[in-house]
Amino acid sequence: MSILIRSAHKVIGLPHGAVGHDLDILIEGDRIAAIGKDLAVEPARQSSMVVLDGRQRLVFPGLVNAHAHSNESFEQGLSQRLPLELWRLRTYAAAPALTEQDYYLRALFFGVASLRAGVTTIQDDVINLGFTPASVDGACRAYRDLGLRAWVTTSVGDRGLAESHAFLQLDDGASRAISAEAQMALFFRNRERWHGAENGRIQINLGPRGPQRCSPALLAQIGEAAERTGCAVHMHVLETRGQAVMAQQEYGRSAIAHLQDIGLTTPRLTINHGIWLTDADIDMLASNGCRVTHNPSSNLKLGSGLCRLRDLLSAGIKVGLGTDGLATSDTADMQLIVRLTALLHSIQSPDYERWISAQEALQMATVGGAATGLHDGNQGVIGTGFKADIILLDRHHPGFIPLNDPVAQLAFSASSDAVQSAIVDGRLVMHERRLTMLDETEALGVIAEAAERWRRDVAPATLAGAADLTPAMAASYHRSIEAFETETWARPLRSRRY
């Protein structure tokens, strides 16, 4: 397929951060073939070419959601005023196994909302505590049907609830029934089935659920598999104070130092959240080329803390942005995440030179996100030879009036309904707010019925099971906070809490 965007009012995200005016963009196949004014196209080719009028459009690179959990998509609005340790009981600890169709509908729901907000790539850390093919098969089918680019993880973890939390007194030995070898076999099965499907749009990565939830033997196998396949590894690391305490209790050092000893700190590793990092941790991540995803909405709602974002960027670490799951962020809107990123970190320092700019936030939502999927130099830029992942926004949307600075206004003023069209891998998957790959009304009707059945028939028992575990987890949480506030090793971290 060939697509020609004629006379785009402004093009944002050109190489070297340039902004163009009245430019044509020619797309051939899955790549941007040419950019310039009044591009000449042979008349014979025009009859088979999709031509988009760009005169009233602002053209941006498609946004990359670098960290999400589509399996949580029916749980927005379910929980509030809970830290991660207590929140996850309501979402995971007592939840029944989901079917492939469950995963499909949840990923489809998340994908539709994402596409409407200008997201063209989703890094989906789809959690599957049953360790079956259902999660990856369901999610990949959904993204295939939508035409989205998706990097989907096989989630792994062989340590139970009690042994992955400091001070938690709980008998949960049954949760360790699936061996590390069986989990890695599932990863290779998923990779053989899906990796490279749909012209490479779908890729399969590894998603260890956190160093505290993986034995050293499993982490070593993850490192070997990543080395052999070249896949990305996305892992939750140091999201909460409790996880920092657990690392000190378990390893006598930071979780990052533990991962480095095992050999996992390579450019293939992306750590999700990374809030409670020491200076030495940041140095280790930078020197080894590791990446980070920043998830401000989730971090705020769970009270996890503020990421040291400026320090990460100053160290040269590539950072992507993510929404996290709908059970914590309650949104798939990446424009909101760009806004939070550009606003939130101004309170960390009175030195305004260290504040995060709108341009930096957009870079993290495009180029930085691409880097977390190991697609540096391939996505996130509107340049000749780059993947054709592009969104077109209404220049007359109220958020862009008057048009002073399109990047700043994307971050601070516009809402996601400004996104009019989306091109993924050279294919027009949304045109004038209408999805082109499926019947959105029909799909959302099926999704709504499934979501209501879950809310009515499944959620009550899940929440009741979580309530049984809550007293023990609350006691563990409070003891962890006390340890963090009193232990000598945590003093440098406590001094940087804001």
Coordinates of C-alpha atoms in Angstrom, one line a residue:
M1 CA 0.0 0.0 0.0
S2 CA 1.1 3.6 -0.7
I3 CA -0.1 6.6 1.3
L4 CA 0.6 10.2 0.5
I5 CA -0.1 12.9 3.1
R6 CA -0.4 16.1 1.2
S7 CA 0.6 19.5 2.5
A8 CA 0.7 18.6 6.2
H9 CA 0.2 21.9 8.1
K10 CA 3.1 21.0 10.5
V11 CA 5.2 17.9 10.8
I12 CA 6.6 17.3 14.3
G13 CA 9.3 14.7 15.0
L14 CA 11.5 15.1 11.9
P15 CA 15.1 14.1 12.4
H16 CA 17.1 16.2 14.9
G17 CA 13.8 17.5 16.4
A18 CA 13.0 19.7 13.5
V19 CA 9.4 20.9 12.7
G20 CA 8.3 21.2 9.1
H21 CA 5.5 23.2 7.4
D22 CA 3.4 22.3 4.4
L23 CA 5.2 19.1 3.8
D24 CA 4.2 16.0 1.8
I25 CA 5.0 12.6 3.3
L26 CA 5.1 9.6 1.0
I27 CA 4.7 6.1 2.5
E28 CA 5.6 3.0 0.5
G29 CA 4.9 -0.3 2.2
D30 CA 5.8 -0.1 5.9
R31 CA 8.3 2.7 5.5
I32 CA 8.5 6.5 5.0
A33 CA 9.8 6.8 1.5
A34 CA 10.1 10.6 1.0
I35 CA 9.4 13.9 2.7
G36 CA 9.3 17.2 1.0
K37 CA 7.3 20.0 -0.6
D38 CA 5.1 19.1 -3.6
L39 CA 6.4 15.6 -4.0
A40 CA 5.9 14.4 -7.6
V41 CA 3.9 11.2 -8.0
E42 CA 3.3 9.5 -11.3
P43 CA -0.3 9.8 -12.4
A44 CA -0.5 6.0 -12.9
R45 CA 0.3 5.4 -9.3
Q46 CA -2.2 7.9 -7.9
S47 CA -5.2 5.8 -8.7
S48 CA -4.0 3.1 -6.2
M49 CA -2.7 5.4 -3.6
V50 CA -4.5 6.6 -0.5
V51 CA -4.2 10.4 -0.4
L52 CA -4.8 12.2 2.9
D53 CA -5.3 16.0 3.0
G54 CA -2.9 17.3 5.6
R55 CA -3.7 21.0 5.3
Q56 CA -5.7 21.0 8.6
R57 CA -3.5 18.4 10.3
L58 CA -0.6 18.3 12.7
V59 CA 1.5 15.2 12.0
F60 CA 3.3 13.5 14.9
P61 CA 5.1 10.2 15.3
G62 CA 2.8 7.6 16.7
L63 CA 3.0 7.3 20.5
V64 CA 4.6 4.3 22.1
N65 CA 3.1 2.9 25.3
A66 CA 6.2 1.3 26.7
H67 CA 4.5 -0.4 29.7
A68 CA 1.0 -1.7 30.0
H69 CA -1.0 -4.7 31.3
S70 CA -4.0 -5.3 29.1
N71 CA -5.2 -8.1 31.3
E72 CA -6.3 -5.5 33.8
S73 CA -8.6 -3.8 31.4
F74 CA -11.9 -4.6 33.1
E75 CA -10.7 -3.2 36.5
Q76 CA -10.5 0.5 35.9
G77 CA -12.1 2.3 38.9
L78 CA -12.0 -0.8 41.1
S79 CA -9.4 0.2 43.6
Q80 CA -8.1 3.4 45.2
R81 CA -6.1 4.6 48.2
L82 CA -4.0 1.4 48.3
P83 CA -0.3 0.9 47.9
L84 CA 0.9 -1.6 45.3
E85 CA 1.3 -4.5 47.9
L86 CA -2.3 -4.3 48.9
W87 CA -3.7 -3.3 45.6
R88 CA -2.3 -6.4 43.8
L89 CA -4.2 -8.7 46.1
R90 CA -7.5 -7.3 44.6
T91 CA -6.2 -7.8 41.1
Y92 CA -4.1 -10.9 41.2
A93 CA -3.9 -12.9 44.5
A94 CA -7.4 -14.5 44.4
A95 CA -8.3 -14.0 40.7
P96 CA -9.5 -17.0 38.7
A97 CA -7.7 -18.1 35.5
L98 CA -8.7 -16.2 32.4
T99 CA -9.5 -17.8 29.1
E100 CA -7.9 -16.9 25.8
Q101 CA -11.1 -15.1 24.9
D102 CA -10.9 -13.1 28.1
Y103 CA -7.4 -12.0 27.3
Y104 CA -8.5 -11.2 23.7
L105 CA -11.4 -9.0 24.7
R106 CA -9.3 -7.1 27.4
A107 CA -6.5 -6.5 24.9
L108 CA -9.0 -5.4 22.3
F109 CA -10.6 -2.9 24.7
F110 CA -7.2 -1.6 25.7
G111 CA -6.0 -1.4 22.0
V112 CA -9.1 0.5 20.9
A113 CA -8.7 3.1 23.6
S114 CA -5.0 3.3 22.9
L115 CA -5.4 3.8 19.2
R116 CA -7.9 6.6 19.7
A117 CA -5.4 8.3 21.9
G118 CA -2.7 8.2 19.2
V119 CA -0.8 5.1 20.3
T120 CA 0.6 3.0 17.5
T121 CA 2.8 0.7 19.6
I122 CA 2.0 -1.1 22.9
Q123 CA 4.5 -3.0 25.0
D124 CA 2.0 -5.3 26.7
D125 CA 3.4 -7.0 29.8
V126 CA 0.3 -9.3 29.9
I127 CA 0.3 -11.1 33.3
N128 CA -0.7 -14.7 33.3
L129 CA -0.4 -16.4 36.7
G130 CA -1.6 -19.7 35.3
F131 CA 1.4 -19.8 32.9
T132 CA -0.6 -20.9 29.9
P133 CA -0.5 -19.8 26.3
A134 CA -3.9 -18.1 26.7
S135 CA -2.6 -14.7 27.6
V136 CA -0.2 -14.2 24.7
D137 CA -2.4 -15.9 22.2
G138 CA -5.4 -13.7 23.2
A139 CA -3.5 -10.5 23.3
C140 CA -1.7 -11.1 20.0
R141 CA -4.9 -11.9 18.2
A142 CA -6.4 -8.6 19.4
Y143 CA -3.5 -6.5 18.3
R144 CA -3.4 -8.3 15.0
D145 CA -7.1 -7.6 14.4
L146 CA -6.6 -3.9 15.3
G147 CA -3.5 -3.5 13.1
L148 CA -1.5 -2.2 16.1
R149 CA 2.2 -2.8 16.6
A150 CA 2.6 -4.9 19.8
W151 CA 5.5 -6.2 21.8
V152 CA 4.0 -8.8 24.1
T153 CA 5.8 -10.4 27.0
T154 CA 5.6 -13.9 28.4
S155 CA 5.4 -13.2 32.1
V156 CA 7.5 -15.4 34.4
G157 CA 8.1 -15.8 38.1
D158 CA 8.7 -18.8 40.3
R159 CA 8.5 -17.4 43.8
G160 CA 5.3 -17.3 45.9
L161 CA 3.6 -14.3 47.4
A162 CA 5.1 -14.7 50.9
E163 CA 8.6 -15.3 49.8
S164 CA 8.6 -12.2 47.5
H165 CA 7.5 -9.8 50.3
A166 CA 9.5 -8.8 53.4
F167 CA 7.9 -9.8 56.7
L168 CA 4.9 -11.5 55.1
Q169 CA 3.6 -14.4 57.2
L170 CA 1.6 -16.4 54.8
D171 CA 1.5 -20.0 53.6
D172 CA 1.3 -19.9 49.8
G173 CA 3.5 -22.8 48.7
A174 CA 1.0 -23.9 46.1
S175 CA 1.8 -20.8 44.0
R176 CA 5.2 -22.2 43.1
A177 CA 3.8 -25.2 41.3
I178 CA 5.0 -24.2 37.8
S179 CA 8.7 -24.8 37.3
A180 CA 11.2 -22.4 35.9
E181 CA 11.9 -24.8 33.0
A182 CA 8.2 -25.0 32.1
Q183 CA 7.8 -21.2 32.2
M184 CA 10.8 -20.8 29.8
A185 CA 9.4 -23.5 27.6
L186 CA 6.2 -21.4 27.3
F187 CA 8.3 -18.4 26.3
F188 CA 9.9 -20.3 23.4
R189 CA 6.5 -21.7 22.4
N190 CA 5.0 -18.2 22.3
R191 CA 8.0 -16.9 20.4
E192 CA 7.7 -19.6 17.8
R193 CA 4.0 -19.0 17.4
W194 CA 3.9 -15.2 17.3
H195 CA 7.3 -13.5 17.0
G196 CA 7.6 -11.6 13.8
A197 CA 4.0 -12.1 12.8
E198 CA 2.1 -9.5 10.8
N199 CA 5.2 -8.2 9.0
G200 CA 7.1 -8.0 12.3
R201 CA 4.5 -5.9 14.0
I202 CA 4.1 -8.5 16.7
Q203 CA 7.1 -9.4 18.8
I204 CA 7.5 -11.6 21.9
N205 CA 9.7 -10.5 24.8
L206 CA 10.3 -11.8 28.3
G207 CA 8.5 -10.2 31.3
P208 CA 10.0 -11.4 34.6
R209 CA 7.6 -10.1 37.2
G210 CA 10.4 -8.7 39.4
P211 CA 13.7 -9.9 40.9
Q212 CA 11.9 -10.6 44.2
R213 CA 9.5 -12.9 42.3
C214 CA 12.1 -14.8 40.4
S215 CA 14.7 -17.2 41.8
P216 CA 18.3 -16.6 40.8
A217 CA 18.1 -19.8 38.7
L218 CA 15.2 -18.4 36.8
L219 CA 16.8 -15.1 36.3
A220 CA 19.9 -16.8 34.9
Q221 CA 17.7 -18.7 32.4
I222 CA 16.1 -15.4 31.4
G223 CA 19.5 -13.9 30.7
E224 CA 20.5 -16.9 28.6
A225 CA 17.2 -16.9 26.7
A226 CA 17.5 -13.1 26.0
E227 CA 21.1 -13.6 24.8
R228 CA 20.1 -16.4 22.5
T229 CA 17.1 -14.8 21.0
G230 CA 18.0 -11.1 21.2
C231 CA 14.7 -10.3 22.8
A232 CA 13.9 -7.5 25.2
V233 CA 13.5 -8.1 28.9
H234 CA 10.9 -5.9 30.8
M235 CA 11.0 -6.3 34.5
H236 CA 9.4 -4.4 37.4
V237 CA 12.3 -3.3 39.6
L238 CA 12.3 -1.0 42.7
E239 CA 8.8 0.3 42.2
T240 CA 8.1 0.6 46.0
R241 CA 9.9 1.1 49.2
G242 CA 9.0 -2.4 50.2
Q243 CA 10.8 -3.8 47.2
A244 CA 13.9 -1.9 48.2
V245 CA 13.7 -3.4 51.7
M246 CA 13.1 -6.9 50.3
A247 CA 16.3 -6.6 48.2
Q248 CA 18.4 -5.6 51.2
Q249 CA 16.9 -8.5 53.2
E250 CA 17.3 -11.0 50.4
Y251 CA 20.6 -10.0 48.8
G252 CA 22.2 -7.6 51.2
R253 CA 22.4 -5.1 48.3
S254 CA 20.3 -3.3 45.8
A255 CA 18.1 -5.2 43.4
I256 CA 20.1 -3.6 40.5
A257 CA 23.4 -4.9 41.9
H258 CA 21.8 -8.3 42.2
L259 CA 20.7 -8.3 38.6
Q260 CA 24.2 -7.2 37.6
D261 CA 25.8 -10.1 39.5
I262 CA 23.5 -12.5 37.5
G263 CA 24.4 -10.8 34.2
L264 CA 21.0 -9.3 33.3
T265 CA 22.1 -5.7 33.2
T266 CA 22.5 -5.4 29.4
P267 CA 21.0 -3.1 26.7
R268 CA 18.2 -5.7 26.4
L269 CA 17.0 -5.0 30.0
T270 CA 14.3 -2.4 30.6
I271 CA 13.3 -1.8 34.2
N272 CA 9.7 -0.7 34.8
H273 CA 9.2 2.2 37.4
G274 CA 12.7 2.2 39.0
I275 CA 11.6 4.7 41.6
W276 CA 13.9 3.8 44.5
L277 CA 17.2 3.8 42.7
T278 CA 20.5 4.8 44.3
D279 CA 23.2 6.8 42.6
A280 CA 25.2 3.6 42.2
D281 CA 22.1 1.9 40.6
I282 CA 21.7 4.7 38.1
D283 CA 25.4 4.5 37.2
M284 CA 25.1 0.7 36.7
L285 CA 22.1 1.1 34.5
A286 CA 23.8 3.8 32.4
S287 CA 27.1 2.0 32.0
N288 CA 25.4 -1.1 30.8
G289 CA 23.0 0.5 28.4
C290 CA 19.8 -0.5 30.3
R291 CA 16.5 1.3 29.7
V292 CA 13.7 2.5 32.0
T293 CA 10.0 3.0 31.7
H294 CA 8.4 5.8 33.6
N295 CA 4.7 5.4 34.6
P296 CA 3.7 8.5 36.4
S297 CA -0.1 7.9 36.7
S298 CA 0.3 4.5 38.3
N299 CA 3.1 5.7 40.5
L300 CA 0.9 8.5 41.8
K301 CA -2.2 6.4 42.4
L302 CA -0.3 3.7 44.3
G303 CA 1.7 6.2 46.3
S304 CA 4.9 4.5 45.1
G305 CA 7.0 7.7 44.8
L306 CA 8.5 10.0 42.2
C307 CA 11.0 8.6 39.7
R308 CA 14.3 10.4 39.5
L309 CA 13.6 11.2 35.9
R310 CA 16.1 14.1 35.4
D311 CA 18.9 12.0 36.9
L312 CA 18.1 9.1 34.6
L313 CA 18.1 11.4 31.5
S314 CA 21.3 13.2 32.6
A315 CA 23.0 9.8 33.0
G316 CA 22.2 9.1 29.3
I317 CA 19.6 6.4 30.1
K318 CA 16.9 5.9 27.5
V319 CA 13.5 6.3 29.1
G320 CA 10.1 5.4 27.7
L321 CA 6.7 6.3 29.0
G322 CA 3.9 3.9 30.0
T323 CA 0.3 4.0 31.3
D324 CA 0.7 0.8 33.3
G325 CA -2.5 -1.2 33.6
L326 CA -6.0 0.1 33.8
A327 CA -6.3 -1.2 37.4
T328 CA -3.7 1.3 38.5
S329 CA -3.6 4.2 36.0
D330 CA -7.3 3.9 35.0
T331 CA -6.5 5.2 31.5
A332 CA -4.9 4.1 28.2
D333 CA -4.5 7.7 27.2
M334 CA -0.8 8.3 26.5
Q335 CA -1.4 12.0 26.0
L336 CA -2.3 12.2 29.7
I337 CA 1.0 10.4 30.5
V338 CA 2.9 13.0 28.4
R339 CA 1.2 15.8 30.3
L340 CA 1.9 14.3 33.7
T341 CA 5.6 13.7 32.8
A342 CA 5.9 17.3 31.6
L343 CA 4.3 18.7 34.8
L344 CA 5.0 16.4 37.7
H345 CA 8.8 16.7 38.0
S346 CA 8.8 20.4 38.5
I347 CA 8.0 19.8 42.2
Q348 CA 11.2 17.8 42.6
S349 CA 13.6 20.7 42.5
P350 CA 13.4 24.5 42.6
D351 CA 16.1 24.5 39.9
Y352 CA 13.8 25.0 36.9
E353 CA 16.7 24.1 34.5
R354 CA 16.1 20.5 35.7
W355 CA 12.4 20.5 35.0
I356 CA 11.2 18.2 32.2
S357 CA 10.2 20.0 29.0
A358 CA 7.3 19.1 26.8
Q359 CA 9.7 18.2 24.0
E360 CA 11.5 15.8 26.4
A361 CA 8.2 14.2 27.4
L362 CA 7.3 13.7 23.7
Q363 CA 10.7 12.2 23.0
M364 CA 10.2 9.7 25.8
A365 CA 6.7 8.8 24.4
T366 CA 8.2 8.2 20.9
V367 CA 11.9 7.6 20.5
G368 CA 12.4 6.5 24.1
G369 CA 9.6 4.1 24.0
A370 CA 10.9 2.6 20.8
A371 CA 14.3 2.1 22.5
T372 CA 12.7 0.0 25.3
G373 CA 11.6 -2.4 22.6
L374 CA 15.1 -2.4 21.1
H375 CA 13.9 -0.4 18.0
D376 CA 16.4 2.4 18.4
G377 CA 16.8 4.2 15.0
N378 CA 13.7 2.4 13.5
Q379 CA 10.7 4.1 15.1
G380 CA 9.6 7.3 16.7
V381 CA 10.9 9.7 14.1
I382 CA 9.2 11.0 10.9
G383 CA 12.2 10.5 8.6
T384 CA 13.0 8.7 5.4
G385 CA 13.5 5.0 6.0
F386 CA 11.8 4.9 9.4
K387 CA 8.8 2.8 10.1
A388 CA 5.6 4.5 9.0
D389 CA 3.9 4.9 12.4
I390 CA 2.2 8.3 12.2
I391 CA -0.7 10.1 13.7
L392 CA -2.6 13.1 12.3
L393 CA -4.2 15.6 14.7
D394 CA -6.8 18.3 14.1
R395 CA -5.0 21.7 14.0
H396 CA -8.3 23.4 14.9
H397 CA -8.8 21.4 18.0
P398 CA -9.4 23.8 20.9
G399 CA -6.1 22.7 22.5
F400 CA -4.2 24.0 19.4
I401 CA -5.8 27.4 19.2
P402 CA -3.8 29.6 18.7
L403 CA -1.0 27.4 17.4
N404 CA 1.9 28.7 19.4
D405 CA 3.9 25.5 20.0
P406 CA 2.4 22.2 18.8
V407 CA 4.6 20.1 21.1
A408 CA 3.8 22.1 24.2
Q409 CA 0.1 22.2 23.3
L410 CA 0.0 18.4 22.8
A411 CA 1.5 18.1 26.3
F412 CA -0.5 20.8 28.1
S413 CA -3.6 21.7 26.2
A414 CA -4.9 19.2 23.7
S415 CA -6.9 16.0 24.6
S416 CA -6.8 12.7 22.8
D417 CA -9.9 13.4 20.7
A418 CA -7.6 15.7 18.7
V419 CA -6.2 12.5 17.1
Q420 CA -8.0 12.0 13.7
S421 CA -6.1 9.4 11.9
A422 CA -3.4 6.8 12.6
I423 CA -1.0 4.9 10.3
V424 CA 0.7 1.8 11.6
D425 CA 3.3 0.0 9.6
G426 CA 2.2 1.9 6.5
R427 CA -1.4 0.9 6.9
L428 CA -4.3 3.4 7.7
V429 CA -5.8 1.8 10.8
M430 CA -7.9 4.8 11.9
H431 CA -9.3 7.4 9.5
E432 CA -11.2 10.5 10.7
R433 CA -11.8 8.8 14.1
R434 CA -13.2 5.6 12.6
L435 CA -11.2 2.3 12.9
T436 CA -10.7 0.6 9.6
M437 CA -9.7 -2.9 10.7
L438 CA -12.9 -3.9 12.6
D439 CA -16.4 -2.8 13.5
E440 CA -15.7 -0.8 16.6
T441 CA -19.4 -0.5 17.7
E442 CA -19.9 -4.3 17.5
A443 CA -16.6 -5.0 19.2
L444 CA -17.3 -2.6 22.1
G445 CA -20.7 -4.2 22.5
V446 CA -19.2 -7.6 23.0
I447 CA -16.5 -6.2 25.3
A448 CA -19.1 -4.4 27.4
E449 CA -21.1 -7.5 27.9
A450 CA -18.1 -9.5 29.0
A451 CA -16.9 -6.8 31.3
E452 CA -20.3 -6.6 33.0
R453 CA -20.4 -10.4 33.5
W454 CA -17.0 -10.2 35.1
R455 CA -18.0 -7.3 37.4
R456 CA -21.2 -9.1 38.4
D457 CA -20.1 -12.8 38.6
V458 CA -16.4 -12.8 39.2
A459 CA -15.2 -9.7 40.9
P460 CA -17.1 -10.2 44.2
A461 CA -15.4 -13.5 44.9
T462 CA -12.0 -12.2 43.9
L463 CA -12.3 -9.2 46.2
A464 CA -13.5 -11.5 49.0
G465 CA -10.4 -13.7 48.6
A466 CA -8.2 -10.6 48.6
A467 CA -9.8 -9.4 51.9
D468 CA -8.8 -12.6 53.5
L469 CA -5.2 -11.9 52.7
T470 CA -5.2 -8.2 53.5
P471 CA -4.4 -8.3 57.2
A472 CA -1.2 -10.2 56.7
M473 CA -0.2 -8.1 53.8
A474 CA -1.0 -4.8 55.6
A475 CA 1.2 -5.9 58.5
S476 CA 4.0 -6.7 56.0
Y477 CA 3.6 -3.3 54.3
H478 CA 3.8 -1.4 57.6
R479 CA 6.9 -3.3 58.8
S480 CA 8.5 -2.6 55.4
I481 CA 7.8 1.1 55.6
E482 CA 9.2 1.2 59.2
A483 CA 12.4 -0.6 58.0
F484 CA 12.8 1.8 55.1
E485 CA 12.4 4.8 57.4
T486 CA 14.9 3.6 60.0
E487 CA 17.5 1.5 58.2
T488 CA 20.9 3.2 57.6
W489 CA 21.2 1.9 54.1
A490 CA 18.0 3.8 53.0
R491 CA 19.1 7.2 54.2
P492 CA 20.3 8.5 50.8
L493 CA 17.0 7.3 49.3
R494 CA 14.9 9.0 52.0
S495 CA 16.7 12.3 51.4
R496 CA 15.5 12.1 47.7
R497 CA 11.9 11.3 48.3
Y498 CA 10.9 14.4 46.5

